Coordinates of C-alpha atoms in Angstrom, one line a residue:
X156 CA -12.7 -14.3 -29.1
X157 CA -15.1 -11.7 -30.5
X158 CA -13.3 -9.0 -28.7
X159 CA -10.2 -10.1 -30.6
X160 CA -11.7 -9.4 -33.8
X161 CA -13.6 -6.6 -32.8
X162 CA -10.5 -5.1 -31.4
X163 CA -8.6 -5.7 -34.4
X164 CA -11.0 -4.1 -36.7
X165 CA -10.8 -1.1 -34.4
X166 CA -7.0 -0.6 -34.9
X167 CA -7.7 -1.5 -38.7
X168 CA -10.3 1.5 -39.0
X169 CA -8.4 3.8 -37.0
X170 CA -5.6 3.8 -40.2
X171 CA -8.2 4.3 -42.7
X172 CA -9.5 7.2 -44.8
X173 CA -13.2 8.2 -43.3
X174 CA -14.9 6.7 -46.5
X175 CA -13.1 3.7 -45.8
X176 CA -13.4 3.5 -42.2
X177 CA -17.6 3.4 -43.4
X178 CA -17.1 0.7 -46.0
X179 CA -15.5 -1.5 -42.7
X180 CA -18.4 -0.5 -40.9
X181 CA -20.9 -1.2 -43.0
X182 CA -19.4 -4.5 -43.9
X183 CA -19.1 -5.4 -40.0
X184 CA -23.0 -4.4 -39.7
X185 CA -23.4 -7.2 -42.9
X186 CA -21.4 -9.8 -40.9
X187 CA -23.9 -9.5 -37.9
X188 CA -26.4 -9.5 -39.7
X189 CA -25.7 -12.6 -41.5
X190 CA -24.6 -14.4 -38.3
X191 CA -27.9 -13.2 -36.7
X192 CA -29.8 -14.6 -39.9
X193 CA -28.3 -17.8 -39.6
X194 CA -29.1 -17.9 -35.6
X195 CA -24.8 -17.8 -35.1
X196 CA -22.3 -15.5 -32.6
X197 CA -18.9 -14.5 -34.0
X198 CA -17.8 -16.8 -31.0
X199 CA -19.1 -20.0 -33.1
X200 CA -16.4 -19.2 -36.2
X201 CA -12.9 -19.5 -36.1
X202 CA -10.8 -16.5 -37.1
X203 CA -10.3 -17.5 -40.5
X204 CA -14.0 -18.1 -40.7
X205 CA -14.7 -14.7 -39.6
X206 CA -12.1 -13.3 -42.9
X207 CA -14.0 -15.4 -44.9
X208 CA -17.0 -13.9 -43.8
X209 CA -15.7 -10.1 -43.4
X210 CA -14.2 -10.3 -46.9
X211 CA -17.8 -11.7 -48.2
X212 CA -19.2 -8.7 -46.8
X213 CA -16.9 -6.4 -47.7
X214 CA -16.7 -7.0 -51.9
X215 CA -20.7 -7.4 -51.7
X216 CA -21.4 -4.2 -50.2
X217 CA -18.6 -2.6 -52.4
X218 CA -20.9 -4.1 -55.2
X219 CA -24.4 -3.0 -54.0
X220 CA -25.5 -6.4 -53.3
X221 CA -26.0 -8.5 -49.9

């Protein structure tokens, strides 16, 4: 499953601008870092869980915050 989503958010950076391909990034690197805070895989979410959690990390590094 976690090469599903990681392979999605390949194809998804690959059609972005380079300053957007580095807010993705960074906003993957918050989503493993959360899951690894909270002792979880990307296997133990669903996909929507995963958008919840991508999203979460996307509009809070946009922001400045974690």
């Amino acid at each position: 499953m976690i090469e599903h989503f990681t392979n999605e958010a390949i194809v998804f950076a690959e059609q972005l601008k380079t300053n957007e391909q580095e807010a993705v990034i960074r906003a993957l690197d918050e989503c493993y870092r959360r899951l690894d805070e909270a002792d979880l895989t990307a296997k133990d979410l669903t996909q929507e869980g995963f958008v919840l959690l991508f999203r979460s990390a996307y509009f809070s590094q946009l922001n400045g915050n974690k």
